[in-house]
Amino acid sequence: MSWGPLHNPKNNMKVCLCTTPIRPEPTEFPPFGSMAIIQSLESIGTEAVFYHLDYHRQSDEQIKKYFVNNQFDIVGISAVVSTAYKFTKKLASIIKNAKPETIIIIGGGLATSAKILHEKCSIDYCVFGDGEKIICNLVKLVLNRELTEDNLIKCKGISFYNSKKEFIFTGYDSPPSADEISFPDYSILEKIGCLDHYIQPEPTWLTGFGIDHEKNDKKSATVIVAKGCVARCTFCHRFEKGYRVRPVTNTLDHIHDLMNKYNVGWLSIADENFGSNKTLTTEFVESLGKMGLKW
């Protein structure tokens, strides 16, 4: 597992992205959000180490040793659910104790509690919504040593406390369009030794419900066809409006890649609102049938 000290030759900045444990056991849902952030940072020449604590459940002592040894300049924490608060607070304390100058950025659903995170957890910045563009804009300010209040206010999609200890939210940025949504690079998971947890020999989404299926040598992968939601439920901490369906040809190219690289023949469609665009859904599922995939 490539968790050792990282020298970033492209900009000499050491960056880490962490996940937080979501459930008592590691979830089988891939860390797509974290992978998207890592891929977007790569587009601006910034390499990020992936410290996947939701999968590699390490002890507090192991985590402390990791951050002391690596001395990161920036650490992003992906806290996708509100129940991650306790762990996030502990993790932020460990990071700051290892290196007080480390900039800590929180993304995910927990960012809805931004004021508490800034006040109680030593979090420097929170990111609201899909973070691919936002994190790049924020990291560029860090790299260029341009972290002035004027520049931060112009950086949409973040919150911070200014020099007067006032909470500042810069407003929402526009999310990536359907064409701009990247597909996950599974080599990120290969590098840290957990690919087999997410691309499995059995479709657990069938076996978990006791449904019989034809045995074969194909593996099962999770795919997201669209992002966003068609509703605005009051209990949801969703940041952005809009439902964006990836172009069908792009999705099929991604699936072909999974089939060729990882022998995938089973698909778990993990959309929150799969089928909301009936025209594109029909085109998509007919293609899956022609490809001989079970989903």
PDB file of C-alpha atoms in Angstrom:
ATOM      1  CA  MET A   1       0.000   0.000   0.000  1.00  0.00           C
ATOM      2  CA  SER A   2       1.461   3.341  -1.063  1.00  0.00           C
ATOM      3  CA  TRP A   3       0.975   5.224   2.200  1.00  0.00           C
ATOM      4  CA  GLY A   4       4.576   6.253   2.639  1.00  0.00           C
ATOM      5  CA  PRO A   5       5.931   9.811   2.594  1.00  0.00           C
ATOM      6  CA  LEU A   6       4.991  11.521  -0.624  1.00  0.00           C
ATOM      7  CA  HIS A   7       7.101  14.078  -2.447  1.00  0.00           C
ATOM      8  CA  ASN A   8       4.973  15.981  -4.926  1.00  0.00           C
ATOM      9  CA  PRO A   9       7.404  16.893  -7.716  1.00  0.00           C
ATOM     10  CA  LYS A  10       4.806  18.892  -9.626  1.00  0.00           C
ATOM     11  CA  ASN A  11       4.341  21.611  -7.020  1.00  0.00           C
ATOM     12  CA  ASN A  12       6.268  20.484  -3.912  1.00  0.00           C
ATOM     13  CA  MET A  13       3.073  20.362  -1.852  1.00  0.00           C
ATOM     14  CA  LYS A  14       2.159  17.312   0.236  1.00  0.00           C
ATOM     15  CA  VAL A  15      -1.550  16.581   0.048  1.00  0.00           C
ATOM     16  CA  CYS A  16      -3.642  13.806   1.604  1.00  0.00           C
ATOM     17  CA  LEU A  17      -7.281  12.856   1.248  1.00  0.00           C
ATOM     18  CA  CYS A  18      -8.926  10.838   4.058  1.00  0.00           C
ATOM     19  CA  THR A  19     -12.201   9.012   4.323  1.00  0.00           C
ATOM     20  CA  THR A  20     -14.067   8.520   7.600  1.00  0.00           C
ATOM     21  CA  PRO A  21     -15.587   5.253   8.862  1.00  0.00           C
ATOM     22  CA  ILE A  22     -19.273   5.297   7.933  1.00  0.00           C
ATOM     23  CA  ARG A  23     -20.568   2.050   9.437  1.00  0.00           C
ATOM     24  CA  PRO A  24     -19.252  -0.582  11.892  1.00  0.00           C
ATOM     25  CA  GLU A  25     -17.813  -2.512   8.947  1.00  0.00           C
ATOM     26  CA  PRO A  26     -16.266  -1.030   5.775  1.00  0.00           C
ATOM     27  CA  THR A  27     -18.993  -0.212   3.283  1.00  0.00           C
ATOM     28  CA  GLU A  28     -18.918  -1.935  -0.112  1.00  0.00           C
ATOM     29  CA  PHE A  29     -19.897   1.304  -1.854  1.00  0.00           C
ATOM     30  CA  PRO A  30     -16.747   2.677  -3.516  1.00  0.00           C
ATOM     31  CA  PRO A  31     -15.416   6.047  -2.313  1.00  0.00           C
ATOM     32  CA  PHE A  32     -16.430   7.753  -5.549  1.00  0.00           C
ATOM     33  CA  GLY A  33     -16.419  11.256  -4.068  1.00  0.00           C
ATOM     34  CA  SER A  34     -12.864  10.953  -2.764  1.00  0.00           C
ATOM     35  CA  MET A  35     -11.701   9.408  -6.030  1.00  0.00           C
ATOM     36  CA  ALA A  36     -13.221  12.303  -7.986  1.00  0.00           C
ATOM     37  CA  ILE A  37     -11.356  14.824  -5.821  1.00  0.00           C
ATOM     38  CA  ILE A  38      -8.051  12.980  -6.245  1.00  0.00           C
ATOM     39  CA  GLN A  39      -8.572  12.889 -10.010  1.00  0.00           C
ATOM     40  CA  SER A  40      -9.485  16.585 -10.191  1.00  0.00           C
ATOM     41  CA  LEU A  41      -6.393  17.572  -8.188  1.00  0.00           C
ATOM     42  CA  GLU A  42      -4.262  15.566 -10.590  1.00  0.00           C
ATOM     43  CA  SER A  43      -5.631  17.759 -13.406  1.00  0.00           C
ATOM     44  CA  ILE A  44      -3.914  20.785 -11.821  1.00  0.00           C
ATOM     45  CA  GLY A  45      -0.658  18.958 -11.167  1.00  0.00           C
ATOM     46  CA  THR A  46      -1.308  18.067  -7.535  1.00  0.00           C
ATOM     47  CA  GLU A  47      -0.856  14.453  -6.460  1.00  0.00           C
ATOM     48  CA  ALA A  48      -2.783  13.387  -3.377  1.00  0.00           C
ATOM     49  CA  VAL A  49      -2.179  10.368  -1.167  1.00  0.00           C
ATOM     50  CA  PHE A  50      -5.394   8.452  -0.437  1.00  0.00           C
ATOM     51  CA  TYR A  51      -5.618   7.490   3.253  1.00  0.00           C
ATOM     52  CA  HIS A  52      -8.759   5.351   3.062  1.00  0.00           C
ATOM     53  CA  LEU A  53      -9.698   4.968   6.720  1.00  0.00           C
ATOM     54  CA  ASP A  54     -13.198   3.712   5.951  1.00  0.00           C
ATOM     55  CA  TYR A  55     -11.588   0.583   4.560  1.00  0.00           C
ATOM     56  CA  HIS A  56      -8.256   0.377   6.411  1.00  0.00           C
ATOM     57  CA  ARG A  57      -9.599   0.729   9.947  1.00  0.00           C
ATOM     58  CA  GLN A  58      -6.457   1.851  11.747  1.00  0.00           C
ATOM     59  CA  SER A  59      -6.020   2.553  15.437  1.00  0.00           C
ATOM     60  CA  ASP A  60      -5.581   6.058  16.832  1.00  0.00           C
ATOM     61  CA  GLU A  61      -1.898   5.349  17.422  1.00  0.00           C
ATOM     62  CA  GLN A  62      -1.406   4.210  13.837  1.00  0.00           C
ATOM     63  CA  ILE A  63      -3.161   7.331  12.537  1.00  0.00           C
ATOM     64  CA  LYS A  64      -1.055   9.597  14.768  1.00  0.00           C
ATOM     65  CA  LYS A  65       2.142   7.949  13.566  1.00  0.00           C
ATOM     66  CA  TYR A  66       1.053   8.292   9.947  1.00  0.00           C
ATOM     67  CA  PHE A  67       0.509  12.054  10.147  1.00  0.00           C
ATOM     68  CA  VAL A  68       3.619  12.668  12.239  1.00  0.00           C
ATOM     69  CA  ASN A  69       5.714  10.787   9.681  1.00  0.00           C
ATOM     70  CA  ASN A  70       4.199  12.462   6.614  1.00  0.00           C
ATOM     71  CA  GLN A  71       3.806  16.117   7.664  1.00  0.00           C
ATOM     72  CA  PHE A  72       1.175  17.018   5.089  1.00  0.00           C
ATOM     73  CA  ASP A  73       0.562  20.599   3.959  1.00  0.00           C
ATOM     74  CA  ILE A  74      -3.108  19.983   3.093  1.00  0.00           C
ATOM     75  CA  VAL A  75      -5.464  17.271   4.336  1.00  0.00           C
ATOM     76  CA  GLY A  76      -8.946  16.857   2.906  1.00  0.00           C
ATOM     77  CA  ILE A  77     -11.462  14.863   4.923  1.00  0.00           C
ATOM     78  CA  SER A  78     -14.417  13.267   3.159  1.00  0.00           C
ATOM     79  CA  ALA A  79     -17.238  13.144   5.709  1.00  0.00           C
ATOM     80  CA  VAL A  80     -20.215  12.030   3.687  1.00  0.00           C
ATOM     81  CA  VAL A  81     -22.667  11.598   6.568  1.00  0.00           C
ATOM     82  CA  SER A  82     -23.409  13.551   9.729  1.00  0.00           C
ATOM     83  CA  THR A  83     -22.553  10.591  11.965  1.00  0.00           C
ATOM     84  CA  ALA A  84     -18.896  11.109  10.959  1.00  0.00           C
ATOM     85  CA  TYR A  85     -18.673  14.143  13.284  1.00  0.00           C
ATOM     86  CA  LYS A  86     -17.058  12.393  16.260  1.00  0.00           C
ATOM     87  CA  PHE A  87     -14.382  10.719  14.171  1.00  0.00           C
ATOM     88  CA  THR A  88     -13.781  13.889  12.147  1.00  0.00           C
ATOM     89  CA  LYS A  89     -13.199  15.911  15.309  1.00  0.00           C
ATOM     90  CA  LYS A  90     -10.688  13.341  16.592  1.00  0.00           C
ATOM     91  CA  LEU A  91      -8.960  13.091  13.218  1.00  0.00           C
ATOM     92  CA  ALA A  92      -8.619  16.873  12.881  1.00  0.00           C
ATOM     93  CA  SER A  93      -7.042  17.042  16.342  1.00  0.00           C
ATOM     94  CA  ILE A  94      -4.527  14.330  15.405  1.00  0.00           C
ATOM     95  CA  ILE A  95      -3.625  16.155  12.182  1.00  0.00           C
ATOM     96  CA  LYS A  96      -3.137  19.536  13.895  1.00  0.00           C
ATOM     97  CA  ASN A  97      -1.068  17.979  16.688  1.00  0.00           C
ATOM     98  CA  ALA A  98       1.179  16.354  14.091  1.00  0.00           C
ATOM     99  CA  LYS A  99       1.624  19.647  12.218  1.00  0.00           C
ATOM    100  CA  PRO A 100      -0.309  22.760  13.356  1.00  0.00           C
ATOM    101  CA  GLU A 101       0.221  24.477   9.988  1.00  0.00           C
ATOM    102  CA  THR A 102      -1.615  21.759   8.065  1.00  0.00           C
ATOM    103  CA  ILE A 103      -4.653  23.147   6.256  1.00  0.00           C
ATOM    104  CA  ILE A 104      -7.698  20.924   6.866  1.00  0.00           C
ATOM    105  CA  ILE A 105     -10.577  20.939   4.383  1.00  0.00           C
ATOM    106  CA  ILE A 106     -13.884  19.138   4.949  1.00  0.00           C
ATOM    107  CA  GLY A 107     -16.171  17.966   2.166  1.00  0.00           C
ATOM    108  CA  GLY A 108     -19.344  15.898   2.113  1.00  0.00           C
ATOM    109  CA  GLY A 109     -22.663  16.065   3.917  1.00  0.00           C
ATOM    110  CA  LEU A 110     -21.071  16.932   7.255  1.00  0.00           C
ATOM    111  CA  ALA A 111     -20.164  20.351   5.816  1.00  0.00           C
ATOM    112  CA  THR A 112     -23.761  21.405   6.461  1.00  0.00           C
ATOM    113  CA  SER A 113     -22.543  21.838  10.046  1.00  0.00           C
ATOM    114  CA  ALA A 114     -19.769  24.168   8.910  1.00  0.00           C
ATOM    115  CA  LYS A 115     -19.980  26.619  11.819  1.00  0.00           C
ATOM    116  CA  ILE A 116     -19.607  23.832  14.349  1.00  0.00           C
ATOM    117  CA  LEU A 117     -16.733  22.301  12.390  1.00  0.00           C
ATOM    118  CA  HIS A 118     -14.863  25.604  12.302  1.00  0.00           C
ATOM    119  CA  GLU A 119     -15.487  26.345  15.976  1.00  0.00           C
ATOM    120  CA  LYS A 120     -15.100  22.905  17.547  1.00  0.00           C
ATOM    121  CA  CYS A 121     -12.866  20.901  15.237  1.00  0.00           C
ATOM    122  CA  SER A 122     -10.094  23.214  13.988  1.00  0.00           C
ATOM    123  CA  ILE A 123     -11.332  22.897  10.408  1.00  0.00           C
ATOM    124  CA  ASP A 124      -9.934  25.622   8.149  1.00  0.00           C
ATOM    125  CA  TYR A 125     -12.310  25.338   5.181  1.00  0.00           C
ATOM    126  CA  CYS A 126     -15.539  23.515   4.333  1.00  0.00           C
ATOM    127  CA  VAL A 127     -16.536  22.673   0.767  1.00  0.00           C
ATOM    128  CA  PHE A 128     -20.207  22.742  -0.191  1.00  0.00           C
ATOM    129  CA  GLY A 129     -21.533  20.505  -2.946  1.00  0.00           C
ATOM    130  CA  ASP A 130     -19.675  18.632  -5.673  1.00  0.00           C
ATOM    131  CA  GLY A 131     -16.102  19.525  -4.871  1.00  0.00           C
ATOM    132  CA  GLU A 132     -14.174  18.836  -8.073  1.00  0.00           C
ATOM    133  CA  LYS A 133     -13.963  22.461  -9.236  1.00  0.00           C
ATOM    134  CA  ILE A 134     -14.053  23.997  -5.771  1.00  0.00           C
ATOM    135  CA  ILE A 135     -11.137  22.039  -4.354  1.00  0.00           C
ATOM    136  CA  CYS A 136      -8.972  22.921  -7.341  1.00  0.00           C
ATOM    137  CA  ASN A 137      -9.711  26.633  -6.953  1.00  0.00           C
ATOM    138  CA  LEU A 138      -8.966  26.498  -3.227  1.00  0.00           C
ATOM    139  CA  VAL A 139      -5.777  24.468  -3.575  1.00  0.00           C
ATOM    140  CA  LYS A 140      -4.522  26.859  -6.272  1.00  0.00           C
ATOM    141  CA  LEU A 141      -4.793  29.698  -3.733  1.00  0.00           C
ATOM    142  CA  VAL A 142      -2.713  27.644  -1.303  1.00  0.00           C
ATOM    143  CA  LEU A 143      -0.093  26.733  -3.905  1.00  0.00           C
ATOM    144  CA  ASN A 144       0.242  30.339  -5.086  1.00  0.00           C
ATOM    145  CA  ARG A 145       0.292  31.670  -1.512  1.00  0.00           C
ATOM    146  CA  GLU A 146      -2.770  33.800  -2.258  1.00  0.00           C
ATOM    147  CA  LEU A 147      -4.911  32.942   0.788  1.00  0.00           C
ATOM    148  CA  THR A 148      -6.126  36.501   1.364  1.00  0.00           C
ATOM    149  CA  GLU A 149      -9.671  37.189   2.528  1.00  0.00           C
ATOM    150  CA  ASP A 150     -10.452  38.957  -0.737  1.00  0.00           C
ATOM    151  CA  ASN A 151      -9.358  35.934  -2.764  1.00  0.00           C
ATOM    152  CA  LEU A 152     -11.151  33.487  -0.490  1.00  0.00           C
ATOM    153  CA  ILE A 153     -14.419  35.389  -0.787  1.00  0.00           C
ATOM    154  CA  LYS A 154     -14.159  35.060  -4.570  1.00  0.00           C
ATOM    155  CA  CYS A 155     -13.692  31.286  -4.235  1.00  0.00           C
ATOM    156  CA  LYS A 156     -17.246  29.982  -4.506  1.00  0.00           C
ATOM    157  CA  GLY A 157     -18.424  26.954  -2.572  1.00  0.00           C
ATOM    158  CA  ILE A 158     -16.407  27.313   0.622  1.00  0.00           C
ATOM    159  CA  SER A 159     -16.760  28.574   4.191  1.00  0.00           C
ATOM    160  CA  PHE A 160     -14.130  29.912   6.581  1.00  0.00           C
ATOM    161  CA  TYR A 161     -13.679  32.249   9.524  1.00  0.00           C
ATOM    162  CA  ASN A 162     -12.152  35.627   8.689  1.00  0.00           C
ATOM    163  CA  SER A 163      -9.673  37.624  10.759  1.00  0.00           C
ATOM    164  CA  LYS A 164     -12.560  39.091  12.773  1.00  0.00           C
ATOM    165  CA  LYS A 165     -13.744  35.584  13.710  1.00  0.00           C
ATOM    166  CA  GLU A 166     -16.789  35.996  11.483  1.00  0.00           C
ATOM    167  CA  PHE A 167     -18.261  33.027   9.652  1.00  0.00           C
ATOM    168  CA  ILE A 168     -18.059  33.511   5.886  1.00  0.00           C
ATOM    169  CA  PHE A 169     -19.888  31.431   3.295  1.00  0.00           C
ATOM    170  CA  THR A 170     -18.949  32.404  -0.249  1.00  0.00           C
ATOM    171  CA  GLY A 171     -22.083  31.078  -1.957  1.00  0.00           C
ATOM    172  CA  TYR A 172     -22.589  28.033  -4.133  1.00  0.00           C
ATOM    173  CA  ASP A 173     -20.466  27.297  -7.148  1.00  0.00           C
ATOM    174  CA  SER A 174     -21.966  25.676 -10.253  1.00  0.00           C
ATOM    175  CA  PRO A 175     -21.664  21.868 -10.129  1.00  0.00           C
ATOM    176  CA  PRO A 176     -19.963  19.933 -12.930  1.00  0.00           C
ATOM    177  CA  SER A 177     -22.224  19.460 -15.924  1.00  0.00           C
ATOM    178  CA  ALA A 178     -23.180  15.991 -17.108  1.00  0.00           C
ATOM    179  CA  ASP A 179     -20.332  16.069 -19.648  1.00  0.00           C
ATOM    180  CA  GLU A 180     -17.816  17.204 -17.008  1.00  0.00           C
ATOM    181  CA  ILE A 181     -18.520  14.419 -14.503  1.00  0.00           C
ATOM    182  CA  SER A 182     -15.508  12.122 -14.469  1.00  0.00           C
ATOM    183  CA  PHE A 183     -15.693   8.368 -14.147  1.00  0.00           C
ATOM    184  CA  PRO A 184     -13.798   6.767 -11.265  1.00  0.00           C
ATOM    185  CA  ASP A 185     -10.236   5.644 -11.829  1.00  0.00           C
ATOM    186  CA  TYR A 186     -10.081   2.279 -10.066  1.00  0.00           C
ATOM    187  CA  SER A 187      -6.293   2.277 -10.159  1.00  0.00           C
ATOM    188  CA  ILE A 188      -6.544   4.583  -7.120  1.00  0.00           C
ATOM    189  CA  LEU A 189      -7.985   1.649  -5.181  1.00  0.00           C
ATOM    190  CA  GLU A 190      -5.481  -0.797  -6.648  1.00  0.00           C
ATOM    191  CA  LYS A 191      -2.602   1.289  -5.293  1.00  0.00           C
ATOM    192  CA  ILE A 192      -3.837   1.006  -1.712  1.00  0.00           C
ATOM    193  CA  GLY A 193      -4.748  -2.665  -1.856  1.00  0.00           C
ATOM    194  CA  CYS A 194      -8.542  -2.617  -1.610  1.00  0.00           C
ATOM    195  CA  LEU A 195      -9.792  -3.067  -5.188  1.00  0.00           C
ATOM    196  CA  ASP A 196     -11.162  -6.564  -4.487  1.00  0.00           C
ATOM    197  CA  HIS A 197     -13.437  -5.152  -1.788  1.00  0.00           C
ATOM    198  CA  TYR A 198     -15.262  -3.032  -4.371  1.00  0.00           C
ATOM    199  CA  ILE A 199     -15.059  -5.228  -7.469  1.00  0.00           C
ATOM    200  CA  GLN A 200     -16.195  -8.559  -6.110  1.00  0.00           C
ATOM    201  CA  PRO A 201     -16.588 -12.099  -7.450  1.00  0.00           C
ATOM    202  CA  GLU A 202     -20.230 -12.222  -6.290  1.00  0.00           C
ATOM    203  CA  PRO A 203     -23.054  -9.709  -6.812  1.00  0.00           C
ATOM    204  CA  THR A 204     -23.703  -9.118  -3.107  1.00  0.00           C
ATOM    205  CA  TRP A 205     -26.652  -6.908  -3.986  1.00  0.00           C
ATOM    206  CA  LEU A 206     -28.365 -10.151  -5.055  1.00  0.00           C
ATOM    207  CA  THR A 207     -26.951 -12.629  -2.557  1.00  0.00           C
ATOM    208  CA  GLY A 208     -27.610 -10.240   0.320  1.00  0.00           C
ATOM    209  CA  PHE A 209     -31.315 -10.562  -0.366  1.00  0.00           C
ATOM    210  CA  GLY A 210     -31.189 -14.329  -0.859  1.00  0.00           C
ATOM    211  CA  ILE A 211     -31.858 -14.104  -4.603  1.00  0.00           C
ATOM    212  CA  ASP A 212     -30.559 -17.022  -6.646  1.00  0.00           C
ATOM    213  CA  HIS A 213     -28.472 -16.193  -9.702  1.00  0.00           C
ATOM    214  CA  GLU A 214     -26.572 -18.017 -12.384  1.00  0.00           C
ATOM    215  CA  LYS A 215     -22.986 -18.664 -11.307  1.00  0.00           C
ATOM    216  CA  ASN A 216     -20.216 -17.502 -13.629  1.00  0.00           C
ATOM    217  CA  ASP A 217     -16.671 -16.181 -13.487  1.00  0.00           C
ATOM    218  CA  LYS A 218     -17.719 -12.533 -13.882  1.00  0.00           C
ATOM    219  CA  LYS A 219     -17.176  -9.898 -11.217  1.00  0.00           C
ATOM    220  CA  SER A 220     -19.537  -7.267  -9.872  1.00  0.00           C
ATOM    221  CA  ALA A 221     -18.942  -3.507  -9.909  1.00  0.00           C
ATOM    222  CA  THR A 222     -20.878  -0.419  -8.842  1.00  0.00           C
ATOM    223  CA  VAL A 223     -21.766   2.216 -11.420  1.00  0.00           C
ATOM    224  CA  ILE A 224     -23.398   5.639 -11.115  1.00  0.00           C
ATOM    225  CA  VAL A 225     -25.221   6.829 -14.225  1.00  0.00           C
ATOM    226  CA  ALA A 226     -26.387  10.229 -12.983  1.00  0.00           C
ATOM    227  CA  LYS A 227     -25.820  12.749 -10.206  1.00  0.00           C
ATOM    228  CA  GLY A 228     -28.206  14.998  -8.391  1.00  0.00           C
ATOM    229  CA  CYS A 229     -31.821  14.611  -7.393  1.00  0.00           C
ATOM    230  CA  VAL A 230     -35.267  15.374  -8.751  1.00  0.00           C
ATOM    231  CA  ALA A 231     -36.603  16.295  -5.285  1.00  0.00           C
ATOM    232  CA  ARG A 232     -35.863  18.707  -2.435  1.00  0.00           C
ATOM    233  CA  CYS A 233     -36.722  16.711   0.672  1.00  0.00           C
ATOM    234  CA  THR A 234     -36.539  18.670   3.917  1.00  0.00           C
ATOM    235  CA  PHE A 235     -34.521  15.996   5.736  1.00  0.00           C
ATOM    236  CA  CYS A 236     -31.779  15.879   3.095  1.00  0.00           C
ATOM    237  CA  HIS A 237     -28.589  17.918   3.351  1.00  0.00           C
ATOM    238  CA  ARG A 238     -28.168  18.110  -0.428  1.00  0.00           C
ATOM    239  CA  PHE A 239     -26.404  21.271  -1.534  1.00  0.00           C
ATOM    240  CA  GLU A 240     -27.355  21.659  -5.168  1.00  0.00           C
ATOM    241  CA  LYS A 241     -30.410  21.542  -7.350  1.00  0.00           C
ATOM    242  CA  GLY A 242     -30.523  19.639 -10.589  1.00  0.00           C
ATOM    243  CA  TYR A 243     -30.410  16.127 -11.982  1.00  0.00           C
ATOM    244  CA  ARG A 244     -27.579  15.403 -14.401  1.00  0.00           C
ATOM    245  CA  VAL A 245     -27.445  12.215 -16.478  1.00  0.00           C
ATOM    246  CA  ARG A 246     -24.085  11.314 -17.909  1.00  0.00           C
ATOM    247  CA  PRO A 247     -24.074  10.840 -21.702  1.00  0.00           C
ATOM    248  CA  VAL A 248     -24.979   7.211 -22.371  1.00  0.00           C
ATOM    249  CA  THR A 249     -21.989   6.663 -24.678  1.00  0.00           C
ATOM    250  CA  ASN A 250     -19.643   7.886 -21.928  1.00  0.00           C
ATOM    251  CA  THR A 251     -21.197   5.551 -19.378  1.00  0.00           C
ATOM    252  CA  LEU A 252     -20.984   2.609 -21.757  1.00  0.00           C
ATOM    253  CA  ASP A 253     -17.312   3.385 -22.451  1.00  0.00           C
ATOM    254  CA  HIS A 254     -16.692   3.293 -18.690  1.00  0.00           C
ATOM    255  CA  ILE A 255     -18.495  -0.047 -18.375  1.00  0.00           C
ATOM    256  CA  HIS A 256     -16.529  -1.500 -21.302  1.00  0.00           C
ATOM    257  CA  ASP A 257     -13.381  -0.427 -19.472  1.00  0.00           C
ATOM    258  CA  LEU A 258     -14.526  -2.254 -16.328  1.00  0.00           C
ATOM    259  CA  MET A 259     -15.324  -5.355 -18.390  1.00  0.00           C
ATOM    260  CA  ASN A 260     -11.953  -5.377 -20.118  1.00  0.00           C
ATOM    261  CA  LYS A 261      -9.777  -4.541 -17.104  1.00  0.00           C
ATOM    262  CA  TYR A 262     -11.594  -6.367 -14.320  1.00  0.00           C
ATOM    263  CA  ASN A 263     -13.791  -9.009 -15.999  1.00  0.00           C
ATOM    264  CA  VAL A 264     -16.990  -7.282 -14.821  1.00  0.00           C
ATOM    265  CA  GLY A 265     -20.269  -8.891 -15.849  1.00  0.00           C
ATOM    266  CA  TRP A 266     -22.555  -7.749 -13.031  1.00  0.00           C
ATOM    267  CA  LEU A 267     -23.491  -4.137 -12.351  1.00  0.00           C
ATOM    268  CA  SER A 268     -25.002  -2.515  -9.302  1.00  0.00           C
ATOM    269  CA  ILE A 269     -26.577   0.762 -10.435  1.00  0.00           C
ATOM    270  CA  ALA A 270     -26.163   2.986  -7.387  1.00  0.00           C
ATOM    271  CA  ASP A 271     -28.071   6.077  -8.532  1.00  0.00           C
ATOM    272  CA  GLU A 272     -30.391   7.773  -6.077  1.00  0.00           C
ATOM    273  CA  ASN A 273     -32.887   8.448  -8.877  1.00  0.00           C
ATOM    274  CA  PHE A 274     -32.182   5.848 -11.527  1.00  0.00           C
ATOM    275  CA  GLY A 275     -34.652   6.037 -14.379  1.00  0.00           C
ATOM    276  CA  SER A 276     -35.775   9.628 -13.872  1.00  0.00           C
ATOM    277  CA  ASN A 277     -34.818  10.438 -17.459  1.00  0.00           C
ATOM    278  CA  LYS A 278     -36.849   7.774 -19.235  1.00  0.00           C
ATOM    279  CA  THR A 279     -35.436   8.343 -22.721  1.00  0.00           C
ATOM    280  CA  LEU A 280     -31.796   7.984 -21.688  1.00  0.00           C
ATOM    281  CA  THR A 281     -32.628   5.139 -19.291  1.00  0.00           C
ATOM    282  CA  THR A 282     -34.260   3.134 -22.086  1.00  0.00           C
ATOM    283  CA  GLU A 283     -31.244   3.654 -24.324  1.00  0.00           C
ATOM    284  CA  PHE A 284     -28.923   2.654 -21.506  1.00  0.00           C
ATOM    285  CA  VAL A 285     -30.647  -0.546 -20.363  1.00  0.00           C
ATOM    286  CA  GLU A 286     -31.127  -1.757 -23.934  1.00  0.00           C
ATOM    287  CA  SER A 287     -27.375  -1.373 -24.387  1.00  0.00           C
ATOM    288  CA  LEU A 288     -26.712  -3.363 -21.207  1.00  0.00           C
ATOM    289  CA  GLY A 289     -28.831  -6.176 -22.609  1.00  0.00           C
ATOM    290  CA  LYS A 290     -26.889  -6.209 -25.868  1.00  0.00           C
ATOM    291  CA  MET A 291     -23.636  -6.320 -23.885  1.00  0.00           C
ATOM    292  CA  GLY A 292     -24.860  -9.393 -21.950  1.00  0.00           C
ATOM    293  CA  LEU A 293     -24.623  -7.691 -18.567  1.00  0.00           C
ATOM    294  CA  LYS A 294     -26.712  -8.519 -15.518  1.00  0.00           C
ATOM    295  CA  TRP A 295     -27.719  -5.524 -13.407  1.00  0.00           C
TER     296      TRP A 295
END
